[in-house]
């Protein structure tokens, strides 16, 4: 197996280092959700668990490592590549494995590269993607994500195509859709010198020299930027670099934009807060870096050269670069290296607060433009130099730092708690040179590095724990108002939320204003989660009292009446009643006199104001007094009709042997009697109602009709 040229894996005991990040906000902050240990081991020196290539699993984990690089894709997945650490067989060396983490499923997937350390690069043809291509194993590279979702990688210390270990200046692009690497620019051999060309002028031959631990940004136009690092200048000199470069993805050309072409140069600080063409950060590596909302590039700290001392040490200066004016501004911190931290009161911003000089910190920018810094290797509040676990925030507007969490002393072990469960006491141990992301929900994530685990290891080593940190200091206070807290079943209410920017409701509706129509009586609750521009969220719940509708019924004192006859309609089940008569009527009882069968609608309102309707049909009979039989050849007459149950039936069609059979409206026989020829007086004894009769002769119907008993 190939061997590295390092005499010890304790990289950060023999070389000074620093990463990319810083912070934002002011005033006093209340930390809301703290650190959550999400994945990986709480013990150092863990080998990788690779599983099957391309298959996610909750059991998968990248091995413990340091000086790796990271990306986030458009779907919110977190990616990491390479570094110096443990492979799948516990071998320690340079790595070139590519991993993807899904924050929703909490699963790692080994995507590409080798699960064995110290793999050589396979470059293929420059500009041509291939499934066989893979960057050589390396540490200290830098990375970008472009607008198309491609992942970019540059340089570092590692293995070239011929099995040589050294500083690299190769530029790679990875397409997550095709799962292919493309060698885009630079050399496929180690330790190349830089080709600067003319300052500010892009050219096909331009290339930064091989280098490690640079700072990197992507601007709003899609250009890739790098600053400094430790590596080779244009004459083959090796040291701390302070040159600023821009790569145009479209043209495929590098341009040397600013800074010295020779290593180990002091900075030109100028006046704090004042931009100037002559201003330059000193040559350095492992610095902090991020973009602000205005498109400026920020740089802080690192190991390198201050404004006057002429020797390398850790720094805590903060710089801003304006792309348009091509000017650096010294914004905060000291122009002298080796500064201890000024912590102040935890959670309280102050002009005098400042992190101590350091390298290899973790960095993030959230959706609101807040910039964060965690740990690294540097000076604590007592000038002790070792690994740190302090979390800081920098407010660009107020130009103030806030110490948020962690210790103001070095060498802290981690407090892990229960995996997946946030807790106020949880905090990652002191460490340096891991990697960091901000997810689509605005949470901060950190992975690995070189430092302290849960205390089971006596000395720091590489770690593979994955942590999530909330950026929410004060969650939005969400409230809900409604047009009515009490409503009748079937009615609607408008709910209006305020206090946040976006809202998701428990019934899956979205937006600040929704309309609800509860379908169950009793108390019905609706909850909304409101999120602000930072992704921080608050909840509110409102309960609506849903009242049942009254049970309204109506009846007629006489279901069938004659044309023009008056009848009383009665309603019950409510407190107040309204009828659809013309003109309108009210009250539980009304008198009507329809000339035809008519439907009447009554609306009953109970004491809660709930309304239910009922429809009653009042049947109207012409009541001519003669009811002709249905058979023309066998005519007869019934009179009086309506009657009191006693009537006369006569007619030429009647003869001896006829009989009359009477049925109610349900078809049930209620009366039967024999008839004589001519005229017959019939006493039925029937109660009020409508009845139907048949005239039968030898059990065959010879006539029929309707009788109304009044």
XYZ file of C-alpha atoms in Angstrom:
710
model
C 0.000 0.000 0.000
C 1.158 3.583 -0.691
C 2.364 5.433 2.408
C 1.915 9.091 3.241
C 4.862 11.306 3.919
C 3.496 12.360 7.308
C 5.453 11.161 10.303
C 2.334 11.168 12.467
C -1.394 11.282 11.952
C -1.628 13.926 14.673
C -1.629 16.521 11.912
C -2.670 19.450 14.071
C 0.050 18.861 16.619
C 2.696 19.590 13.972
C 1.073 22.077 11.586
C -0.981 25.176 12.280
C -4.362 25.345 10.534
C -7.755 27.243 10.060
C -11.069 26.852 8.101
C -13.994 29.023 6.843
C -16.786 30.898 8.709
C -17.921 33.791 11.003
C -21.129 35.329 12.502
C -23.996 37.930 12.868
C -26.569 39.581 15.239
C -26.592 41.861 18.274
C -28.204 42.411 21.652
C -28.891 39.487 24.009
C -29.842 36.065 22.618
C -31.830 33.199 24.036
C -30.592 29.896 22.584
C -33.619 27.801 21.660
C -32.722 24.297 20.508
C -28.996 23.830 21.067
C -26.834 20.978 19.791
C -28.239 17.635 18.626
C -25.964 14.645 18.077
C -27.459 13.144 14.898
C -25.134 10.377 13.640
C -21.726 8.817 13.896
C -19.814 7.743 16.991
C -19.179 9.614 20.226
C -15.732 8.003 20.290
C -12.741 8.951 18.164
C -10.725 6.905 15.642
C -13.693 5.147 14.025
C -13.313 3.363 10.652
C -15.830 4.002 7.896
C -18.939 1.857 7.475
C -19.457 2.044 3.718
C -22.242 -0.428 3.036
C -23.110 -0.905 -0.634
C -22.077 1.773 -3.129
C -25.049 4.029 -3.863
C -27.316 2.459 -1.213
C -28.335 4.618 1.778
C -28.445 3.029 5.228
C -28.804 4.203 8.809
C -25.783 2.025 9.593
C -23.476 3.792 7.116
C -20.919 6.300 8.403
C -17.877 8.001 6.893
C -14.779 7.187 8.877
C -13.292 9.683 11.335
C -11.375 12.371 9.448
C -10.079 15.943 9.284
C -9.351 18.581 6.572
C -12.155 17.351 4.310
C -14.459 19.405 2.079
C -18.230 19.713 1.896
C -21.115 20.844 -0.319
C -24.903 21.182 -0.112
C -27.072 20.341 -3.130
C -30.335 21.983 -4.220
C -32.390 19.261 -2.493
C -30.794 20.012 0.852
C -28.579 16.920 0.933
C -25.177 17.352 2.584
C -22.055 16.071 0.813
C -18.471 15.460 1.933
C -15.297 14.347 0.187
C -11.925 13.003 1.231
C -9.731 14.372 3.970
C -7.173 12.730 6.169
C -8.553 9.895 8.276
C -9.672 6.275 8.588
C -10.910 4.130 5.715
C -13.214 1.102 5.952
C -10.412 -1.118 7.317
C -9.126 1.346 9.940
C -6.151 2.317 7.746
C -5.154 5.934 8.266
C -4.310 8.068 5.250
C -5.603 10.365 2.550
C -9.170 9.626 1.369
C -11.129 10.241 -1.848
C -14.529 8.819 -0.920
C -17.624 10.896 -1.742
C -20.602 10.742 0.638
C -24.145 12.124 0.697
C -26.227 12.655 3.846
C -30.016 13.051 3.765
C -31.139 15.159 6.778
C -34.721 13.917 6.446
C -33.969 10.171 6.559
C -30.802 10.576 8.673
C -28.908 8.255 6.313
C -25.442 8.371 4.774
C -24.777 7.017 1.262
C -21.336 6.168 -0.103
C -21.597 7.642 -3.614
C -18.189 7.484 -5.293
C -14.476 6.974 -4.730
C -12.533 4.290 -2.901
C -13.167 2.818 0.548
C -9.405 2.305 0.911
C -7.032 5.152 1.806
C -4.304 6.660 -0.419
C -5.936 6.114 -3.807
C -4.270 7.666 -6.880
C -6.150 10.091 -9.145
C -7.719 8.893 -12.423
C -7.913 12.034 -14.570
C -9.040 10.810 -17.985
C -9.233 13.528 -20.639
C -9.489 17.135 -19.496
C -13.024 18.418 -19.983
C -14.522 14.966 -20.617
C -16.675 13.357 -17.869
C -16.288 9.635 -17.230
C -17.513 7.122 -14.697
C -13.865 6.004 -14.347
C -12.583 9.451 -13.363
C -11.897 10.184 -9.713
C -9.769 12.775 -7.925
C -6.847 11.337 -6.013
C -7.096 10.977 -2.232
C -6.326 14.311 -0.557
C -6.789 16.673 2.355
C -7.032 20.443 2.575
C -8.882 20.924 -0.744
C -11.509 23.640 -1.254
C -14.986 23.356 -2.749
C -17.868 25.217 -4.354
C -21.420 24.507 -5.574
C -22.499 26.151 -8.843
C -25.952 27.335 -9.893
C -26.584 24.083 -11.788
C -25.975 21.985 -8.699
C -22.552 20.695 -9.748
C -19.943 20.182 -7.041
C -16.464 21.677 -7.646
C -13.157 20.688 -6.046
C -9.701 22.278 -6.169
C -6.238 21.311 -4.985
C -5.194 20.121 -1.568
C -2.384 17.817 -0.516
C -2.722 14.346 -1.967
C -1.998 11.806 -4.675
C -1.683 12.731 -8.326
C -2.140 10.423 -11.344
C 1.365 8.971 -11.047
C 1.260 8.070 -7.370
C 3.174 11.154 -6.216
C 2.106 12.854 -2.986
C 2.240 16.639 -2.884
C 0.384 19.895 -3.369
C -2.238 19.849 -6.140
C -3.835 22.494 -8.336
C -6.300 20.307 -10.264
C -9.869 21.586 -10.666
C -12.681 19.018 -10.779
C -16.438 19.110 -11.395
C -18.825 16.433 -10.119
C -22.318 16.027 -11.600
C -24.662 14.435 -9.007
C -27.132 13.435 -11.727
C -24.657 11.433 -13.819
C -22.406 10.499 -10.870
C -19.357 11.442 -12.949
C -16.240 13.488 -12.240
C -14.654 15.745 -14.873
C -11.070 17.007 -14.686
C -11.598 20.637 -15.727
C -8.319 22.489 -15.236
C -4.843 22.399 -13.691
C -2.166 19.724 -13.633
C -2.494 15.978 -13.052
C 0.906 15.979 -11.322
C 1.767 17.246 -7.860
C 3.635 20.441 -6.836
C 2.961 22.578 -9.936
C 3.980 26.231 -9.842
C 1.490 29.020 -10.533
C 0.968 30.771 -13.853
C -0.272 34.279 -12.975
C -0.401 36.143 -16.280
C -1.477 39.771 -15.957
C -3.406 40.915 -12.914
C -7.141 41.052 -13.620
C -6.835 39.403 -17.053
C -8.227 35.857 -17.508
C -6.236 33.536 -19.757
C -6.347 29.882 -20.747
C -2.837 29.255 -19.384
C -3.417 30.857 -15.975
C -3.454 28.545 -12.950
C -2.924 28.999 -9.226
C 0.043 26.954 -8.012
C -0.462 23.718 -6.101
C -1.714 24.545 -2.612
C -3.650 23.413 0.479
C -6.094 25.044 2.879
C -7.180 28.021 0.743
C -10.351 30.021 1.338
C -13.158 29.735 -1.231
C -16.338 31.506 -2.302
C -18.864 31.452 -5.165
C -20.223 34.868 -6.180
C -23.660 35.837 -7.476
C -22.483 35.601 -11.094
C -21.415 31.987 -10.686
C -17.665 32.680 -10.553
C -15.473 30.637 -8.218
C -12.983 32.469 -5.978
C -10.013 31.329 -3.932
C -7.610 33.102 -1.600
C -4.233 32.095 -0.250
C -3.454 28.747 1.263
C -0.048 27.164 1.689
C 1.670 26.164 -1.558
C 3.749 27.213 -4.555
C 4.053 30.617 -6.192
C 4.991 31.217 -9.827
C 8.721 30.654 -9.193
C 8.474 27.430 -7.260
C 8.749 29.067 -3.829
C 6.684 27.319 -1.147
C 4.942 29.132 1.724
C 1.861 30.950 2.901
C 0.078 32.598 -0.023
C -2.014 35.797 -0.149
C -3.141 35.880 -3.784
C -6.813 36.201 -4.806
C -8.061 34.278 -7.883
C -11.324 34.090 -9.845
C -12.422 31.211 -12.092
C -15.086 31.748 -14.764
C -17.083 28.534 -15.232
C -18.304 29.585 -18.682
C -14.919 30.465 -20.171
C -12.961 27.919 -18.144
C -10.271 30.521 -17.333
C -8.531 31.641 -14.163
C -7.690 35.297 -13.496
C -5.247 36.514 -10.842
C -7.244 39.381 -9.306
C -5.196 40.773 -6.426
C -2.496 40.098 -3.833
C 1.199 39.190 -3.866
C 2.692 36.533 -6.111
C 5.352 35.658 -3.499
C 4.653 33.766 -0.249
C 4.978 34.849 3.395
C 4.066 38.528 2.945
C 2.765 40.747 5.741
C -0.674 42.308 5.456
C -1.439 45.949 4.622
C -4.234 46.839 7.038
C -4.796 50.530 6.437
C -7.455 52.133 8.657
C -9.990 49.854 10.290
C -13.377 50.127 8.563
C -11.990 52.050 5.562
C -11.646 50.275 2.165
C -8.528 51.054 0.135
C -6.890 49.751 -3.013
C -3.607 49.171 -1.148
C -5.198 47.085 1.632
C -4.292 43.387 1.645
C -4.753 40.565 4.166
C -1.435 38.945 5.054
C -0.546 35.609 3.465
C -2.327 32.806 5.328
C -4.064 29.443 5.189
C -7.001 27.713 6.910
C -8.918 30.997 7.204
C -12.615 31.574 7.798
C -14.711 32.630 4.790
C -18.303 33.386 3.794
C -20.528 35.527 1.501
C -22.854 38.247 2.739
C -26.204 39.262 1.239
C -24.612 42.161 -0.650
C -22.212 39.898 -2.550
C -19.099 40.775 -0.538
C -16.520 38.103 0.289
C -15.453 37.848 3.933
C -12.214 36.422 5.303
C -11.080 35.968 8.883
C -8.290 34.532 10.954
C -6.065 31.660 9.913
C -2.391 30.907 10.243
C -0.109 33.386 8.537
C 1.399 36.827 8.591
C -0.015 39.859 10.369
C 0.726 43.505 9.641
C 4.200 43.795 11.100
C 5.736 40.815 12.909
C 7.183 39.029 9.896
C 6.560 35.541 11.266
C 3.682 33.090 11.043
C 1.152 32.812 13.850
C -2.596 32.527 14.376
C -4.748 35.597 13.685
C -8.222 36.919 14.531
C -8.536 39.752 12.013
C -11.713 40.080 9.943
C -11.706 41.318 6.330
C -14.301 42.186 3.679
C -13.623 42.183 -0.070
C -15.849 44.193 -2.438
C -15.915 42.471 -5.838
C -17.072 45.618 -7.653
C -14.468 48.013 -6.254
C -11.723 45.354 -5.966
C -10.898 46.635 -2.480
C -10.245 44.946 0.860
C -11.450 46.443 4.153
C -10.017 45.507 7.555
C -13.268 45.284 9.546
C -12.560 43.830 12.995
C -9.970 42.073 15.141
C -6.306 42.776 15.616
C -3.557 43.506 13.103
C -1.218 41.627 15.457
C -1.256 37.818 15.606
C -1.522 35.602 18.699
C -4.554 37.295 20.305
C -6.532 35.762 23.166
C -10.346 35.777 23.037
C -12.511 38.424 24.677
C -15.725 36.562 25.439
C -17.813 38.976 27.488
C -21.157 37.626 28.715
C -22.552 34.575 26.954
C -25.483 35.585 24.757
C -24.674 39.310 24.888
C -23.112 41.226 22.014
C -20.503 43.859 22.803
C -18.060 46.006 20.769
C -15.112 44.583 22.718
C -16.021 40.919 22.135
C -13.784 39.026 19.726
C -12.833 35.357 19.200
C -9.223 34.547 19.897
C -6.778 33.943 17.058
C -7.439 30.509 15.557
C -7.391 28.140 12.606
C -9.578 25.322 11.314
C -12.916 26.646 12.569
C -16.346 25.522 11.351
C -18.386 28.189 9.539
C -21.917 28.835 8.404
C -24.175 31.544 6.973
C -27.913 31.314 7.634
C -30.806 32.573 5.503
C -30.973 35.901 7.335
C -27.284 36.604 6.712
C -26.142 35.664 10.209
C -22.595 34.336 10.234
C -21.403 31.709 12.688
C -18.072 30.350 13.933
C -17.361 27.230 15.990
C -14.174 25.918 17.522
C -10.901 25.451 15.722
C -7.416 25.485 17.177
C -6.371 28.722 18.829
C -6.235 30.917 21.897
C -8.966 30.866 24.529
C -9.874 33.654 26.977
C -6.713 33.020 29.012
C -4.260 32.837 26.089
C -4.077 29.038 26.277
C -3.434 27.553 22.836
C -5.301 24.311 22.071
C -8.568 23.041 20.590
C -11.738 25.112 21.105
C -15.514 24.476 21.160
C -16.865 28.024 21.481
C -19.737 29.092 19.227
C -19.785 32.718 18.049
C -22.046 34.957 15.987
C -21.032 38.139 14.126
C -23.490 40.889 13.215
C -22.365 42.663 10.036
C -24.603 45.663 10.717
C -23.557 46.291 14.317
C -19.981 45.036 13.805
C -20.259 43.045 17.045
C -19.423 39.492 18.088
C -21.556 37.408 20.447
C -20.305 34.352 22.314
C -23.307 32.001 22.106
C -22.352 28.625 23.528
C -19.501 26.303 24.426
C -16.558 27.024 26.691
C -14.167 29.959 26.885
C -11.431 27.430 27.761
C -9.664 24.902 25.554
C -9.679 21.071 25.501
C -13.371 20.421 26.206
C -14.853 16.942 25.787
C -18.220 16.575 24.062
C -21.551 16.233 25.855
C -23.525 14.047 23.448
C -26.753 13.216 25.267
C -29.124 10.929 23.373
C -28.687 10.622 19.620
C -31.380 12.579 17.793
C -32.555 14.442 20.915
C -31.641 18.135 21.365
C -30.747 19.234 24.886
C -29.526 22.441 26.466
C -26.467 20.701 27.922
C -25.354 19.102 24.640
C -22.265 20.483 22.915
C -19.668 19.114 20.515
C -16.201 18.682 21.935
C -13.263 20.959 21.084
C -12.017 20.275 17.559
C -10.480 21.638 14.378
C -10.730 21.129 10.608
C -14.015 19.288 10.166
C -16.682 20.390 7.694
C -19.941 22.317 7.947
C -23.231 22.960 6.131
C -26.395 25.042 6.456
C -29.445 22.969 5.454
C -32.635 24.133 3.717
C -34.356 24.530 7.085
C -31.593 26.881 8.228
C -30.059 24.463 10.721
C -26.276 24.386 11.094
C -24.474 21.066 10.727
C -20.919 20.037 11.574
C -19.043 16.819 10.992
C -15.863 15.333 12.383
C -12.503 17.028 12.547
C -9.565 16.462 14.868
C -10.339 16.881 18.562
C -12.051 15.516 21.636
C -14.822 12.915 21.782
C -16.933 12.107 24.873
C -13.830 11.672 27.000
C -13.243 7.992 26.274
C -10.062 8.887 24.391
C -7.217 10.237 26.484
C -5.936 12.451 23.660
C -7.578 14.183 20.679
C -7.918 12.262 17.439
C -10.076 12.248 14.320
C -13.838 12.073 14.921
C -16.849 11.151 12.733
C -19.741 12.536 14.777
C -22.462 14.544 13.002
C -24.175 17.422 14.845
C -27.106 19.711 14.108
C -27.382 23.166 15.655
C -30.403 25.441 15.514
C -29.792 29.049 14.488
C -32.930 30.234 16.246
C -32.242 32.587 19.105
C -35.730 34.004 19.451
C -38.475 32.068 17.717
C -41.246 34.132 16.162
C -44.262 34.690 18.405
C -47.163 33.420 16.325
C -50.768 34.329 17.115
C -54.117 33.353 15.570
C -57.284 35.421 15.432
C -60.681 34.308 14.128
C -63.955 35.771 12.977
C -65.716 33.582 15.548
C -64.490 31.259 18.294
C -67.951 29.651 18.431
C -69.807 28.547 15.341
C -72.621 26.279 14.312
C -71.994 22.964 12.618
C -71.671 23.470 8.884
C -70.653 27.122 9.140
C -67.187 28.505 8.320
C -64.700 30.620 10.224
C -61.730 32.620 8.965
C -58.453 32.070 10.820
C -55.698 34.695 10.507
C -52.128 34.030 11.688
C -49.520 36.716 12.343
C -46.011 37.062 13.718
C -44.093 35.079 11.061
C -43.512 35.033 7.311
C -44.874 31.672 6.169
C -47.445 29.380 7.767
C -48.341 25.692 7.573
C -51.579 24.592 9.288
C -52.517 21.309 10.908
C -55.170 20.720 8.223
C -52.445 21.010 5.520
C -53.510 24.474 4.387
C -50.850 27.158 3.967
C -50.840 30.928 4.170
C -51.593 33.537 6.804
C -55.389 33.414 6.223
C -57.430 30.230 5.873
C -61.149 29.364 5.977
C -62.233 26.298 7.972
C -65.533 24.413 8.187
C -65.443 21.931 11.086
C -67.431 18.736 10.563
C -67.661 17.605 14.197
C -69.376 19.220 17.150
C -67.540 20.159 20.320
C -64.056 21.701 20.509
C -62.051 21.589 17.255
C -58.431 22.826 17.352
C -56.281 24.250 14.564
C -52.501 24.696 14.881
C -50.154 26.656 12.648
C -46.370 26.597 12.461
C -45.088 30.001 11.430
C -41.539 30.449 10.129
C -39.546 33.662 9.758
C -36.938 34.553 7.139
C -34.265 32.759 9.174
C -36.227 29.516 9.124
C -36.979 29.801 12.843
C -40.488 28.750 13.763
C -43.153 29.268 16.373
C -46.514 27.592 16.855
C -49.966 28.753 17.840
C -53.225 26.882 18.404
C -56.821 28.066 18.457
C -59.870 26.055 19.549
C -63.295 26.588 17.990
C -66.473 25.559 19.810
C -68.724 23.868 17.242
C -72.386 23.772 18.288
C -74.864 21.191 16.899
C -77.815 22.445 14.851
C -81.332 22.368 16.349
C -83.607 19.445 15.431
C -86.461 21.324 13.732
C -89.678 19.554 12.671
C -93.050 20.828 11.388
C -96.509 19.276 10.948
C -99.982 20.204 9.735
C -103.060 19.767 11.891
C -104.796 18.588 8.726
C -102.416 17.005 6.184
C -105.018 17.189 3.378
C -107.342 20.096 2.943
C -109.792 21.316 0.342
C -108.926 24.156 -1.950
C -109.193 27.470 -0.066
C -109.505 25.847 3.338
C -107.431 27.234 6.215
C -105.064 24.999 8.144
C -102.551 25.474 10.992
C -98.883 24.485 10.589
C -96.867 23.922 13.793
C -93.013 23.864 14.187
C -90.900 22.720 17.146
C -87.267 22.119 18.205
C -85.944 25.703 18.164
C -86.336 29.023 19.960
C -87.433 31.192 17.057
C -88.989 30.414 13.704
C -89.254 32.059 10.298
C -91.484 30.784 7.494
C -91.115 31.328 3.760
C -94.646 32.554 3.272
C -95.478 35.685 1.305
C -95.444 37.902 3.223
C -93.004 36.206 5.612
C -94.347 34.752 8.843
C -92.729 34.027 12.180
C -93.527 32.045 15.285
C -93.992 28.331 15.978
C -97.515 28.256 14.409
C -98.922 29.840 11.295
C -102.267 29.596 9.434
C -102.179 29.064 5.696
C -104.830 28.663 3.026
C -103.202 27.288 -0.112
C -105.193 26.657 -3.281
C -102.813 23.980 -4.510
C -100.491 21.547 -2.807
C -97.664 23.765 -1.428
C -94.284 23.224 0.268
C -93.619 25.406 3.314
C -90.086 25.906 4.699
C -89.520 26.855 8.325
C -86.106 28.031 9.645
C -85.626 27.323 13.323
C -82.993 29.231 15.334
C -81.827 27.968 18.751
C -80.402 29.922 21.694
C -76.886 29.687 20.190
C -78.006 31.291 16.953
C -77.727 28.031 15.018
C -80.291 27.557 12.243
C -81.866 24.433 10.745
C -84.681 24.257 8.190
C -87.551 21.842 7.685
C -89.889 21.499 4.711
C -93.530 20.418 5.025
C -95.893 19.689 2.130
C -99.523 20.745 2.598
C -101.741 18.642 0.289
C -104.725 20.421 -1.279
C -107.706 18.502 -2.763
C -110.139 20.244 -5.153
C -113.046 18.690 -3.153
C -115.741 19.020 -5.916
C -118.258 16.882 -3.967
C -118.495 14.168 -6.664
C -115.802 11.622 -7.156
C -116.306 9.856 -10.464
C -115.383 6.245 -10.805
C -112.451 5.238 -12.890
C -114.558 3.083 -15.164
C -116.819 5.118 -17.393
C -119.362 2.306 -17.893
C -119.833 1.794 -14.156
C -120.397 5.326 -12.798
C -121.147 6.111 -9.141
C -121.069 9.083 -6.753
C -119.875 9.582 -3.136
C -121.317 12.483 -1.109
C -120.734 14.451 0.916
C -116.992 14.369 0.301
C -115.278 15.458 2.517
C -117.448 13.909 5.255
C -117.300 12.804 8.870
C -116.978 9.120 8.072
C -120.620 8.773 7.049
C -121.444 9.175 3.399
C -123.834 8.065 0.645
C -122.724 6.139 -2.391
C -125.185 5.669 -5.314
C -125.329 5.300 -9.041
C -126.688 3.208 -11.868
C -123.588 1.093 -11.910
C -124.296 -0.254 -8.409
C -126.163 -3.579 -8.218
C -126.707 -6.381 -5.812
C -123.428 -8.136 -4.931
C -121.224 -5.037 -5.027
C -119.089 -4.196 -2.034
C -116.880 -1.226 -1.017
C -113.335 -1.696 0.334
C -111.518 1.342 1.871
C -107.705 1.683 2.286
C -105.563 4.212 4.145
C -102.626 6.049 2.529
C -100.331 3.168 3.469
C -102.426 0.743 1.430
C -103.851 -0.968 4.481
C -107.504 -2.063 4.337
C -109.466 -0.225 7.045
C -113.126 -0.811 6.088
C -115.276 -3.189 4.017
C -119.100 -3.403 3.492
C -121.615 -4.924 1.063
C -123.651 -2.620 -1.164
C -127.179 -2.789 -2.507
C -128.380 -1.680 -5.881
C -129.074 2.036 -6.115
C -128.342 4.204 -3.065
C -126.360 3.103 0.057
C -125.675 4.888 3.342
C -122.196 3.889 4.603
C -121.012 4.348 8.251
C -117.247 3.812 8.313
C -116.206 5.063 11.776
C -112.934 6.243 10.229
C -110.823 9.002 11.781
C -109.757 12.121 9.966
C -107.613 11.563 6.932
C -107.437 10.677 3.290
C -108.614 7.267 2.155
C -108.979 5.402 -1.077
C -111.749 2.975 -2.014
C -112.532 0.308 -4.552
C -115.975 -0.867 -5.711
C -115.824 -4.624 -6.289
C -118.211 -6.982 -8.128
C -117.357 -10.639 -7.802
C -113.924 -9.521 -6.560
C -113.344 -7.520 -9.710
C -112.917 -3.734 -9.421
C -115.685 -1.833 -11.124
C -114.824 1.622 -9.733
C -112.543 3.543 -7.365
C -112.038 6.944 -5.778
C -110.847 9.004 -2.818
C -112.649 9.862 0.424
C -111.681 12.660 2.786
C -112.798 12.274 6.394
C -112.885 15.652 8.074
